[in-house]
Amino acid sequence: MAFNKTIRRALISVFDKTGLEPIVRKLHELNVEILSTGGTQTFIEQLGIPVVPVETLTEYPSVFGGRVKTLHPKIFGGILARTENESDQREALEFAIPFIDLVIVDLYPFEKTVASTTDEQTIIEKIDIGGISLIRAGAKNFNDVLIVPCVEYYSRLLNLLEVNNGNTTINDRKAFAAKAFEVSSHYDSAIFNWFNAHHEIEALKISSHEPNPLRYGENPHQKGVFFGDLDAFFEKLNGKEISYNNLLDIDAAVQLISEFHDTTFAILKHNNACGLASAATVKEAYTKALAGDPVSAFGGVLISNREIDQEAAAEINKLFCEVVIAPAFTAEALETLRSKANRIILQQKMQPAGGKQVRSLLNGYLVQDRDTASESPENLKQVTERAATAAETEDLMYAVKIVKHTKSNAIVLVKDKQLLGIGTGMTSRIDALKHAIDKAAEAGLSLENTVMASDAFFPFNDCVQIAYGAGVRAVIQPGGSVRDQDSIDYCNQQGMAMVTTGIRHFKH
């Protein structure tokens, strides 16, 4: 496509001046007139490059502490005027409005300000008005104007200037305009979400500047991208590229481990725990977690809530696993775990936040609060004649934390802070229980005097009957079935303890 516009006049008004100098020098070399104001004007003047103050053009000073500088018809007229429109040409001549061919803007850092302070006035002052208006105006008139909307596009502009000697094509300008509207929509979304922090307005505004292309999605024929800042959450210490499925498991792992405060180790496959235990040391916790299902642990995601030392690493290194996550690693442990070049090793730097969960489906989105409800011993309701012992209560609280993070229908069997059997994602609760019992048997683990947690109520007493036969002696469940009493009566007949929580933990 032929070059069809030559840059003769540029307006520059930016917050971040990193990389701006070579652009200014190139524009000067190309005999482009430069308009500017405020700190950007001072920056250009210090380079020894001629610059026309915006106030000279508008014949109006910067007012209200710099809140109003470029908001003037001579500026916006010069950007929005259609150079091939005869009426616009006449009005530009009549009102002495010069055409502006290039607009370079970098907005006040609103998101960084929100992240660094809670002072409302400081945040408000970082809501850019003139800059966002310049971006939208330049993008709207992409037929005539090249808009550079952020510091990340400075290098692209410099390349255009150097390769094309100040000429731009319609494709160049339209591509930059698309980026401009992406920048402006993201900026406005961030501002809205800050104002709407308590969700008084029911609206969904999600925007991310941080695309991380993945090798593929859930399967090789699907494209996958992660939007977010993984580097803020983890430091990657080793391994291959993180995949879509890795990320799902990693998220499930950090959500699950955040529930536990004792030294705890978890092993996950397909977003569910297949092993989890707490103990005095990381090595012991890992060994107990692995014993829960050593077959499923193959190729899993491993996570500890304590520093992994050499003793634990030596044991972990015997297992083929995709990912190992911990808040820290000793130097020896890291060297051991790095012996597998593809093994992903992540040092966790922050805890998962609450907030909202979003899922796309049909022609829209489902949005809900994360399940942050937590049971406490004080809030348990004893519904059987026998009360749970102190040890049983501790295990019941442990089991309900696991079942909360397990795909429904879910049953969890625990003893001495060790996951012994788990039934996940079953179409019936009784099948989930049978699966949990079978998994424990396959691992050679005794279920005598264990506890059972269910993510939802028991519609019949068949589950407690089967559980009792397998060795379960205490049960935790939400309650709420019209036939709760049937299960309670059976527990009473067998001397079992049951508590209800009033909190259901469906997970789909």
Short mmCIF file of C-alpha atoms in Angstrom, two decimals:
data_model
loop_
_atom_site.label_atom_id
_atom_site.label_comp_id
_atom_site.label_asym_id
_atom_site.label_seq_id
_atom_site.Cartn_x
_atom_site.Cartn_y
_atom_site.Cartn_z
CA MET A 1 0.00 0.00 0.00
CA ALA A 2 1.29 3.46 -0.89
CA PHE A 3 2.29 5.89 1.85
CA ASN A 4 -0.50 8.44 2.02
CA LYS A 5 0.20 10.69 4.99
CA THR A 6 3.27 12.63 5.98
CA ILE A 7 3.75 13.72 9.57
CA ARG A 8 4.30 17.47 9.67
CA ARG A 9 3.05 18.37 13.13
CA ALA A 10 3.08 16.32 16.37
CA LEU A 11 1.57 16.80 19.79
CA ILE A 12 3.43 15.08 22.63
CA SER A 13 2.00 14.84 26.16
CA VAL A 14 3.30 11.87 28.15
CA PHE A 15 3.80 10.70 31.73
CA ASP A 16 6.51 8.12 31.04
CA LYS A 17 9.36 9.59 29.02
CA THR A 18 11.42 6.40 28.83
CA GLY A 19 12.47 6.01 25.20
CA LEU A 20 11.03 9.35 24.15
CA GLU A 21 14.34 11.09 23.37
CA PRO A 22 15.16 9.24 20.11
CA ILE A 23 11.61 9.88 18.88
CA VAL A 24 11.88 13.59 19.55
CA ARG A 25 15.27 13.76 17.84
CA LYS A 26 13.96 11.85 14.82
CA LEU A 27 10.91 14.11 14.54
CA HIS A 28 13.22 17.14 14.63
CA GLU A 29 15.41 15.55 11.95
CA LEU A 30 12.27 15.12 9.79
CA ASN A 31 11.37 18.81 10.29
CA VAL A 32 8.21 17.96 12.22
CA GLU A 33 6.83 20.80 14.33
CA ILE A 34 6.40 19.65 17.94
CA LEU A 35 3.68 20.89 20.28
CA SER A 36 3.84 20.10 23.98
CA THR A 37 3.07 21.23 27.50
CA GLY A 38 4.06 20.77 31.12
CA GLY A 39 6.76 18.27 32.01
CA THR A 40 6.97 16.88 28.48
CA GLN A 41 7.65 20.35 27.11
CA THR A 42 10.42 20.86 29.67
CA PHE A 43 11.93 17.46 28.76
CA ILE A 44 12.04 18.37 25.05
CA GLU A 45 13.49 21.81 25.73
CA GLN A 46 16.26 20.24 27.81
CA LEU A 47 17.19 18.15 24.76
CA GLY A 48 17.75 21.40 22.86
CA ILE A 49 14.91 20.59 20.44
CA PRO A 50 12.51 23.39 19.39
CA VAL A 51 9.03 22.94 20.86
CA VAL A 52 5.90 25.08 20.62
CA PRO A 53 4.09 25.36 23.99
CA VAL A 54 0.42 24.40 23.72
CA GLU A 55 -0.37 27.64 25.55
CA THR A 56 1.13 29.61 22.66
CA LEU A 57 -1.25 27.91 20.23
CA THR A 58 -4.35 28.13 22.41
CA GLU A 59 -3.52 31.53 23.89
CA TYR A 60 -4.79 30.10 27.15
CA PRO A 61 -2.72 29.09 30.19
CA SER A 62 -2.66 25.76 31.97
CA VAL A 63 -5.20 26.15 34.78
CA PHE A 64 -6.45 24.44 37.95
CA GLY A 65 -3.11 22.98 38.90
CA GLY A 66 -2.55 21.49 35.46
CA ARG A 67 -5.95 19.78 35.28
CA VAL A 68 -6.76 21.70 32.09
CA LYS A 69 -3.96 22.07 29.54
CA THR A 70 -4.78 20.50 26.18
CA LEU A 71 -8.59 20.61 26.42
CA HIS A 72 -9.09 23.34 23.83
CA PRO A 73 -10.74 23.56 20.37
CA LYS A 74 -7.45 24.48 18.71
CA ILE A 75 -5.94 21.23 19.96
CA PHE A 76 -8.86 18.90 19.47
CA GLY A 77 -9.91 20.64 16.29
CA GLY A 78 -6.43 20.03 14.87
CA ILE A 79 -6.70 16.32 15.75
CA LEU A 80 -10.31 15.72 14.68
CA ALA A 81 -10.36 17.85 11.53
CA ARG A 82 -10.75 15.78 8.36
CA THR A 83 -8.06 17.03 6.02
CA GLU A 84 -9.92 15.98 2.87
CA ASN A 85 -13.23 17.47 3.97
CA GLU A 86 -13.71 20.90 2.36
CA SER A 87 -15.90 22.21 5.19
CA ASP A 88 -13.33 21.16 7.78
CA GLN A 89 -10.59 22.80 5.75
CA ARG A 90 -12.49 26.10 5.61
CA GLU A 91 -13.22 26.08 9.35
CA ALA A 92 -9.63 25.21 10.20
CA LEU A 93 -8.48 28.18 8.11
CA GLU A 94 -11.14 30.50 9.59
CA PHE A 95 -10.29 29.68 13.21
CA ALA A 96 -6.52 29.27 12.69
CA ILE A 97 -6.55 25.63 13.73
CA PRO A 98 -3.42 23.77 12.59
CA PHE A 99 -3.77 20.13 11.52
CA ILE A 100 -2.04 17.67 13.87
CA ASP A 101 -0.78 14.47 12.23
CA LEU A 102 0.78 12.65 15.18
CA VAL A 103 -0.32 12.44 18.81
CA ILE A 104 1.89 10.76 21.43
CA VAL A 105 0.34 10.12 24.85
CA ASP A 106 1.20 8.11 27.95
CA LEU A 107 -1.45 8.29 30.65
CA TYR A 108 -1.11 8.97 34.35
CA PRO A 109 -0.43 5.60 36.06
CA PHE A 110 -3.81 5.09 37.70
CA GLU A 111 -3.43 1.36 38.44
CA LYS A 112 0.06 1.74 39.89
CA THR A 113 -1.22 4.53 42.10
CA VAL A 114 -4.09 2.39 43.38
CA ALA A 115 -1.61 -0.39 44.11
CA SER A 116 0.69 1.93 46.06
CA THR A 117 -1.70 4.00 48.17
CA THR A 118 -5.19 4.11 49.65
CA ASP A 119 -5.29 7.92 49.75
CA GLU A 120 -8.37 8.85 47.76
CA GLN A 121 -7.21 12.30 46.67
CA THR A 122 -3.89 10.96 45.38
CA ILE A 123 -5.76 8.33 43.37
CA ILE A 124 -8.29 10.82 41.99
CA GLU A 125 -5.50 13.10 40.77
CA LYS A 126 -4.10 10.22 38.72
CA ILE A 127 -7.27 9.93 36.64
CA ASP A 128 -6.10 11.30 33.32
CA ILE A 129 -8.61 13.51 31.51
CA GLY A 130 -6.71 15.36 28.80
CA GLY A 131 -4.61 12.35 27.83
CA ILE A 132 -7.53 9.95 27.48
CA SER A 133 -9.38 12.55 25.42
CA LEU A 134 -6.38 12.99 23.10
CA ILE A 135 -6.16 9.22 22.64
CA ARG A 136 -9.82 8.87 21.71
CA ALA A 137 -9.72 11.85 19.38
CA GLY A 138 -6.60 10.65 17.57
CA ALA A 139 -7.96 7.12 17.26
CA LYS A 140 -11.31 8.27 15.94
CA ASN A 141 -9.61 10.28 13.20
CA PHE A 142 -7.16 7.52 12.21
CA ASN A 143 -7.72 8.46 8.55
CA ASP A 144 -5.57 11.51 9.23
CA VAL A 145 -3.82 11.00 12.55
CA LEU A 146 -1.36 8.48 13.95
CA ILE A 147 -2.05 7.98 17.66
CA VAL A 148 0.62 6.51 19.94
CA PRO A 149 -1.31 5.69 23.14
CA CYS A 150 1.30 4.32 25.54
CA VAL A 151 5.00 4.00 26.29
CA GLU A 152 4.97 0.40 25.00
CA TYR A 153 4.31 1.73 21.48
CA TYR A 154 7.18 4.25 21.44
CA SER A 155 9.49 1.71 19.80
CA ARG A 156 6.93 0.93 17.10
CA LEU A 157 6.62 4.61 16.31
CA LEU A 158 10.40 5.05 16.15
CA ASN A 159 10.61 2.13 13.73
CA LEU A 160 7.94 3.71 11.51
CA LEU A 161 9.73 7.04 11.54
CA GLU A 162 13.08 5.48 10.66
CA VAL A 163 11.83 3.06 8.00
CA ASN A 164 9.26 5.31 6.33
CA ASN A 165 10.79 8.75 6.88
CA GLY A 166 7.74 10.18 8.62
CA ASN A 167 5.15 8.70 6.28
CA THR A 168 2.29 6.47 7.45
CA THR A 169 -0.27 4.25 5.73
CA ILE A 170 -3.91 3.82 6.59
CA ASN A 171 -3.06 0.35 7.88
CA ASP A 172 -0.45 1.81 10.24
CA ARG A 173 -2.85 4.38 11.60
CA LYS A 174 -5.75 1.96 11.97
CA ALA A 175 -3.57 -0.57 13.83
CA PHE A 176 -2.36 2.12 16.24
CA ALA A 177 -5.96 3.31 16.66
CA ALA A 178 -7.05 -0.19 17.68
CA LYS A 179 -4.36 -0.21 20.36
CA ALA A 180 -5.50 3.25 21.44
CA PHE A 181 -9.04 2.08 22.13
CA GLU A 182 -7.66 -0.97 23.95
CA VAL A 183 -5.63 1.37 26.18
CA SER A 184 -8.56 3.72 26.79
CA SER A 185 -11.06 0.95 27.52
CA HIS A 186 -8.64 -0.75 29.92
CA TYR A 187 -7.96 2.54 31.69
CA ASP A 188 -11.66 3.30 32.08
CA SER A 189 -12.34 -0.24 33.32
CA ALA A 190 -9.69 0.14 36.01
CA ILE A 191 -11.20 3.43 37.15
CA PHE A 192 -14.72 1.99 37.19
CA ASN A 193 -13.63 -1.07 39.16
CA TRP A 194 -11.97 1.17 41.75
CA PHE A 195 -15.10 3.27 42.15
CA ASN A 196 -17.24 0.13 42.18
CA ALA A 197 -15.08 -1.78 44.67
CA HIS A 198 -18.13 -2.79 46.70
CA HIS A 199 -20.08 -3.85 43.58
CA GLU A 200 -23.00 -1.50 44.07
CA ILE A 201 -23.33 -1.47 40.28
CA GLU A 202 -23.88 -4.94 38.82
CA ALA A 203 -21.51 -4.82 35.86
CA LEU A 204 -18.66 -6.98 34.63
CA LYS A 205 -15.52 -5.12 33.54
CA ILE A 206 -12.49 -7.36 33.02
CA SER A 207 -9.44 -6.07 31.21
CA SER A 208 -5.82 -7.18 31.05
CA HIS A 209 -2.77 -5.76 29.30
CA GLU A 210 -0.80 -8.93 30.01
CA PRO A 211 -1.40 -11.73 27.48
CA ASN A 212 0.75 -14.82 27.99
CA PRO A 213 0.34 -17.08 24.93
CA LEU A 214 0.46 -20.77 25.84
CA ARG A 215 1.64 -23.68 23.70
CA TYR A 216 -2.02 -24.63 23.35
CA GLY A 217 -5.20 -24.80 25.40
CA GLU A 218 -6.66 -27.77 27.22
CA ASN A 219 -5.88 -29.90 24.14
CA PRO A 220 -3.34 -29.41 21.33
CA HIS A 221 -5.99 -28.35 18.81
CA GLN A 222 -7.17 -25.49 21.07
CA LYS A 223 -5.48 -22.09 21.28
CA GLY A 224 -4.72 -20.91 24.82
CA VAL A 225 -3.72 -17.60 26.40
CA PHE A 226 -3.34 -16.65 30.06
CA PHE A 227 -4.13 -13.02 30.87
CA GLY A 228 -2.47 -11.92 34.09
CA ASP A 229 0.82 -11.30 35.85
CA LEU A 230 2.23 -14.68 36.83
CA ASP A 231 5.50 -13.05 37.83
CA ALA A 232 3.70 -11.24 40.65
CA PHE A 233 2.49 -14.56 42.04
CA PHE A 234 5.47 -16.83 41.42
CA GLU A 235 9.15 -16.79 40.70
CA LYS A 236 9.82 -19.54 38.19
CA LEU A 237 13.04 -21.29 39.19
CA ASN A 238 13.17 -24.13 36.68
CA GLY A 239 11.36 -26.04 33.99
CA LYS A 240 9.53 -25.96 30.73
CA GLU A 241 6.83 -23.52 29.68
CA ILE A 242 3.77 -23.61 31.94
CA SER A 243 0.78 -25.07 30.11
CA TYR A 244 -2.95 -24.37 30.25
CA ASN A 245 -3.58 -27.55 32.25
CA ASN A 246 -0.62 -26.78 34.53
CA LEU A 247 -2.21 -23.44 35.34
CA LEU A 248 -5.54 -25.01 36.25
CA ASP A 249 -3.78 -27.41 38.61
CA ILE A 250 -1.54 -24.67 40.01
CA ASP A 251 -4.56 -22.52 40.81
CA ALA A 252 -6.32 -25.45 42.49
CA ALA A 253 -3.15 -26.20 44.47
CA VAL A 254 -2.62 -22.68 45.84
CA GLN A 255 -6.32 -22.35 46.70
CA LEU A 256 -6.27 -25.66 48.58
CA ILE A 257 -3.00 -25.20 50.47
CA SER A 258 -4.09 -21.73 51.64
CA GLU A 259 -6.61 -23.44 53.96
CA PHE A 260 -3.89 -25.05 56.09
CA HIS A 261 -1.60 -23.50 58.70
CA ASP A 262 0.34 -26.51 60.00
CA THR A 263 3.18 -27.92 57.90
CA THR A 264 1.18 -29.36 55.01
CA PHE A 265 1.89 -30.99 51.66
CA ALA A 266 -0.60 -31.64 48.86
CA ILE A 267 -0.47 -33.53 45.57
CA LEU A 268 -3.05 -32.70 42.90
CA LYS A 269 -4.18 -34.18 39.60
CA HIS A 270 -6.84 -32.64 37.37
CA ASN A 271 -7.61 -29.94 39.95
CA ASN A 272 -8.33 -32.39 42.79
CA ALA A 273 -6.19 -33.55 45.68
CA CYS A 274 -4.99 -37.14 45.39
CA GLY A 275 -2.77 -36.79 48.45
CA LEU A 276 -2.63 -34.36 51.36
CA ALA A 277 -1.19 -34.53 54.85
CA SER A 278 0.18 -32.44 57.69
CA ALA A 279 3.14 -33.45 59.86
CA ALA A 280 6.08 -32.15 61.85
CA THR A 281 8.37 -31.86 58.80
CA VAL A 282 7.89 -31.28 55.08
CA LYS A 283 9.43 -34.67 54.33
CA GLU A 284 7.00 -36.46 56.62
CA ALA A 285 4.02 -34.49 55.27
CA TYR A 286 5.05 -35.33 51.70
CA THR A 287 5.54 -39.01 52.51
CA LYS A 288 2.10 -39.25 54.12
CA ALA A 289 0.48 -37.33 51.23
CA LEU A 290 2.10 -39.64 48.68
CA ALA A 291 0.93 -42.72 50.57
CA GLY A 292 -2.68 -41.63 50.06
CA ASP A 293 -2.54 -42.41 46.33
CA PRO A 294 0.95 -43.07 44.93
CA VAL A 295 -0.46 -44.10 41.55
CA SER A 296 -2.37 -40.88 40.87
CA ALA A 297 0.57 -38.80 42.14
CA PHE A 298 2.54 -39.66 38.98
CA GLY A 299 2.70 -36.53 36.82
CA GLY A 300 0.99 -34.43 39.49
CA VAL A 301 1.36 -30.92 40.86
CA LEU A 302 3.01 -30.81 44.31
CA ILE A 303 2.70 -27.97 46.78
CA SER A 304 4.05 -27.24 50.27
CA ASN A 305 3.20 -24.37 52.59
CA ARG A 306 6.69 -24.49 54.10
CA GLU A 307 10.22 -24.20 52.73
CA ILE A 308 11.29 -27.42 51.00
CA ASP A 309 14.56 -28.68 52.42
CA GLN A 310 17.01 -31.25 51.07
CA GLU A 311 15.45 -34.16 52.95
CA ALA A 312 12.06 -33.49 51.39
CA ALA A 313 13.54 -32.74 47.97
CA ALA A 314 15.40 -36.06 47.89
CA GLU A 315 12.11 -37.89 48.36
CA ILE A 316 10.20 -35.70 45.90
CA ASN A 317 12.89 -36.23 43.29
CA LYS A 318 12.04 -39.94 43.16
CA LEU A 319 8.61 -39.10 41.73
CA PHE A 320 7.89 -37.88 38.20
CA CYS A 321 5.92 -34.69 38.76
CA GLU A 322 5.07 -31.74 36.53
CA VAL A 323 5.23 -28.90 39.06
CA VAL A 324 6.62 -28.27 42.56
CA ILE A 325 5.45 -25.17 44.44
CA ALA A 326 6.65 -23.81 47.79
CA PRO A 327 7.20 -20.45 49.49
CA ALA A 328 10.94 -21.19 49.54
CA PHE A 329 13.58 -23.82 48.73
CA THR A 330 16.96 -24.38 50.34
CA ALA A 331 19.89 -24.17 47.93
CA GLU A 332 20.50 -27.92 48.20
CA ALA A 333 16.86 -28.74 47.64
CA LEU A 334 16.71 -26.53 44.58
CA GLU A 335 19.78 -28.17 43.10
CA THR A 336 18.23 -31.60 43.63
CA LEU A 337 14.86 -30.69 42.12
CA ARG A 338 16.53 -28.99 39.15
CA SER A 339 18.07 -32.34 38.18
CA LYS A 340 14.95 -32.82 36.06
CA ALA A 341 15.26 -30.08 33.43
CA ASN A 342 11.57 -29.97 32.50
CA ARG A 343 10.24 -29.99 36.05
CA ILE A 344 8.53 -26.66 36.75
CA ILE A 345 9.63 -25.20 40.09
CA LEU A 346 7.68 -22.21 41.38
CA GLN A 347 8.42 -20.10 44.44
CA GLN A 348 5.10 -18.70 45.63
CA LYS A 349 5.26 -15.00 46.52
CA MET A 350 1.67 -14.21 47.49
CA GLN A 351 -1.55 -15.81 48.68
CA PRO A 352 -4.65 -16.13 46.49
CA ALA A 353 -7.16 -13.33 46.88
CA GLY A 354 -10.90 -13.68 47.39
CA GLY A 355 -12.99 -11.68 44.99
CA LYS A 356 -15.01 -13.01 42.08
CA GLN A 357 -14.95 -16.10 39.91
CA VAL A 358 -15.93 -15.70 36.27
CA ARG A 359 -16.88 -18.44 33.83
CA SER A 360 -18.01 -18.03 30.23
CA LEU A 361 -20.97 -20.07 29.05
CA LEU A 362 -23.73 -19.95 26.44
CA ASN A 363 -23.83 -16.32 25.27
CA GLY A 364 -22.65 -14.73 28.50
CA TYR A 365 -20.79 -15.08 31.77
CA LEU A 366 -21.43 -16.50 35.21
CA VAL A 367 -19.99 -14.45 38.06
CA GLN A 368 -19.93 -15.47 41.71
CA ASP A 369 -18.07 -14.78 44.94
CA ARG A 370 -15.29 -17.26 45.66
CA ASP A 371 -16.16 -19.86 48.26
CA THR A 372 -14.29 -18.35 51.18
CA ALA A 373 -16.66 -19.70 53.83
CA SER A 374 -14.76 -21.55 56.54
CA GLU A 375 -16.11 -23.78 59.25
CA SER A 376 -14.92 -23.52 62.84
CA PRO A 377 -15.33 -25.98 65.73
CA GLU A 378 -17.46 -23.44 67.59
CA ASN A 379 -20.00 -23.32 64.76
CA LEU A 380 -20.45 -27.06 64.34
CA LYS A 381 -23.84 -28.44 65.32
CA GLN A 382 -23.79 -31.78 67.10
CA VAL A 383 -26.80 -33.74 65.81
CA THR A 384 -26.04 -37.19 67.24
CA GLU A 385 -26.11 -38.50 70.78
CA ARG A 386 -22.37 -39.06 70.75
CA ALA A 387 -20.18 -36.03 70.44
CA ALA A 388 -17.05 -36.17 68.33
CA THR A 389 -13.86 -36.51 70.35
CA ALA A 390 -11.25 -33.76 70.25
CA ALA A 391 -9.13 -35.81 67.83
CA GLU A 392 -12.15 -36.55 65.62
CA THR A 393 -13.14 -32.89 65.61
CA GLU A 394 -9.65 -31.92 64.49
CA ASP A 395 -9.84 -34.43 61.64
CA LEU A 396 -13.38 -33.35 60.74
CA MET A 397 -12.20 -29.77 60.37
CA TYR A 398 -9.30 -31.01 58.27
CA ALA A 399 -11.54 -33.11 56.02
CA VAL A 400 -14.05 -30.34 55.38
CA LYS A 401 -11.25 -28.07 54.15
CA ILE A 402 -10.30 -30.69 51.58
CA VAL A 403 -13.85 -31.45 50.46
CA LYS A 404 -14.43 -27.73 49.91
CA HIS A 405 -11.81 -27.84 47.13
CA THR A 406 -12.96 -31.14 45.58
CA LYS A 407 -15.18 -31.48 42.51
CA SER A 408 -18.75 -32.49 43.33
CA ASN A 409 -20.10 -34.92 44.22
CA ALA A 410 -17.28 -35.27 46.74
CA ILE A 411 -16.45 -37.44 49.73
CA VAL A 412 -13.23 -37.20 51.76
CA LEU A 413 -11.91 -39.72 54.31
CA VAL A 414 -9.30 -38.53 56.81
CA LYS A 415 -7.44 -39.76 59.88
CA ASP A 416 -4.66 -38.05 61.82
CA LYS A 417 -4.49 -35.16 59.33
CA GLN A 418 -3.90 -37.48 56.39
CA LEU A 419 -6.13 -37.86 53.34
CA LEU A 420 -6.83 -41.60 53.09
CA GLY A 421 -9.49 -41.73 50.41
CA ILE A 422 -11.26 -39.27 48.13
CA GLY A 423 -14.18 -39.52 45.74
CA THR A 424 -14.33 -36.69 43.20
CA GLY A 425 -16.68 -35.53 40.50
CA MET A 426 -19.12 -38.42 40.76
CA THR A 427 -22.72 -38.29 39.56
CA SER A 428 -23.92 -39.73 42.87
CA ARG A 429 -22.69 -39.24 46.42
CA ILE A 430 -22.76 -42.95 47.08
CA ASP A 431 -20.44 -43.55 44.11
CA ALA A 432 -18.09 -40.86 45.46
CA LEU A 433 -17.99 -42.69 48.80
CA LYS A 434 -17.38 -46.08 47.20
CA HIS A 435 -14.58 -44.58 45.12
CA ALA A 436 -12.96 -43.06 48.22
CA ILE A 437 -13.11 -46.41 50.01
CA ASP A 438 -11.66 -48.22 46.99
CA LYS A 439 -8.79 -45.72 46.67
CA ALA A 440 -7.84 -46.25 50.32
CA ALA A 441 -7.92 -50.01 49.84
CA GLU A 442 -5.74 -49.78 46.73
CA ALA A 443 -3.19 -47.77 48.73
CA GLY A 444 -3.29 -50.33 51.54
CA LEU A 445 -4.61 -47.84 54.08
CA SER A 446 -6.87 -48.80 56.97
CA LEU A 447 -10.06 -46.81 57.38
CA GLU A 448 -10.70 -47.87 60.96
CA ASN A 449 -11.80 -44.92 63.11
CA THR A 450 -11.64 -42.44 60.23
CA VAL A 451 -13.81 -39.39 59.65
CA MET A 452 -15.84 -38.54 56.56
CA ALA A 453 -16.65 -35.16 55.01
CA SER A 454 -19.29 -34.58 52.36
CA ASP A 455 -19.64 -31.43 50.25
CA ALA A 456 -23.44 -31.59 50.45
CA PHE A 457 -26.14 -33.30 52.51
CA PHE A 458 -27.07 -36.99 52.42
CA PRO A 459 -30.48 -37.51 50.81
CA PHE A 460 -30.66 -41.02 52.31
CA ASN A 461 -28.86 -42.94 55.04
CA ASP A 462 -27.11 -45.28 52.58
CA CYS A 463 -23.86 -43.28 52.69
CA VAL A 464 -23.50 -43.43 56.47
CA GLN A 465 -24.30 -47.14 56.39
CA ILE A 466 -21.53 -47.84 53.86
CA ALA A 467 -19.14 -45.49 55.65
CA TYR A 468 -19.71 -47.22 58.99
CA GLY A 469 -19.02 -50.59 57.37
CA ALA A 470 -15.71 -49.25 56.04
CA GLY A 471 -14.59 -47.95 59.45
CA VAL A 472 -15.81 -44.35 59.55
CA ARG A 473 -16.83 -43.24 63.04
CA ALA A 474 -17.46 -39.50 62.67
CA VAL A 475 -19.13 -37.46 59.91
CA ILE A 476 -19.26 -33.81 58.91
CA GLN A 477 -21.80 -32.57 56.36
CA PRO A 478 -23.88 -29.43 55.69
CA GLY A 479 -27.24 -30.92 56.66
CA GLY A 480 -30.48 -29.64 55.22
CA SER A 481 -32.00 -32.77 53.72
CA VAL A 482 -35.65 -33.47 54.46
CA ARG A 483 -34.40 -36.92 55.48
CA ASP A 484 -31.49 -35.80 57.66
CA GLN A 485 -33.01 -37.67 60.59
CA ASP A 486 -32.63 -41.00 58.81
CA SER A 487 -28.85 -40.54 58.67
CA ILE A 488 -28.76 -39.22 62.23
CA ASP A 489 -30.78 -42.15 63.53
CA TYR A 490 -28.44 -44.64 61.86
CA CYS A 491 -25.41 -42.91 63.37
CA ASN A 492 -27.02 -43.07 66.79
CA GLN A 493 -27.72 -46.77 66.40
CA GLN A 494 -24.06 -47.41 65.60
CA GLY A 495 -22.54 -44.97 68.08
CA MET A 496 -21.21 -42.67 65.35
CA ALA A 497 -20.76 -38.92 65.78
CA MET A 498 -22.17 -36.48 63.25
CA VAL A 499 -21.93 -32.70 63.04
CA THR A 500 -23.56 -30.37 60.54
CA THR A 501 -22.14 -27.08 59.30
CA GLY A 502 -24.98 -25.38 57.45
CA ILE A 503 -22.48 -24.63 54.66
CA ARG A 504 -22.63 -26.48 51.35
CA HIS A 505 -19.47 -26.68 49.23
CA PHE A 506 -20.58 -27.65 45.74
CA LYS A 507 -17.75 -27.26 43.21
CA HIS A 508 -18.33 -27.76 39.50
#
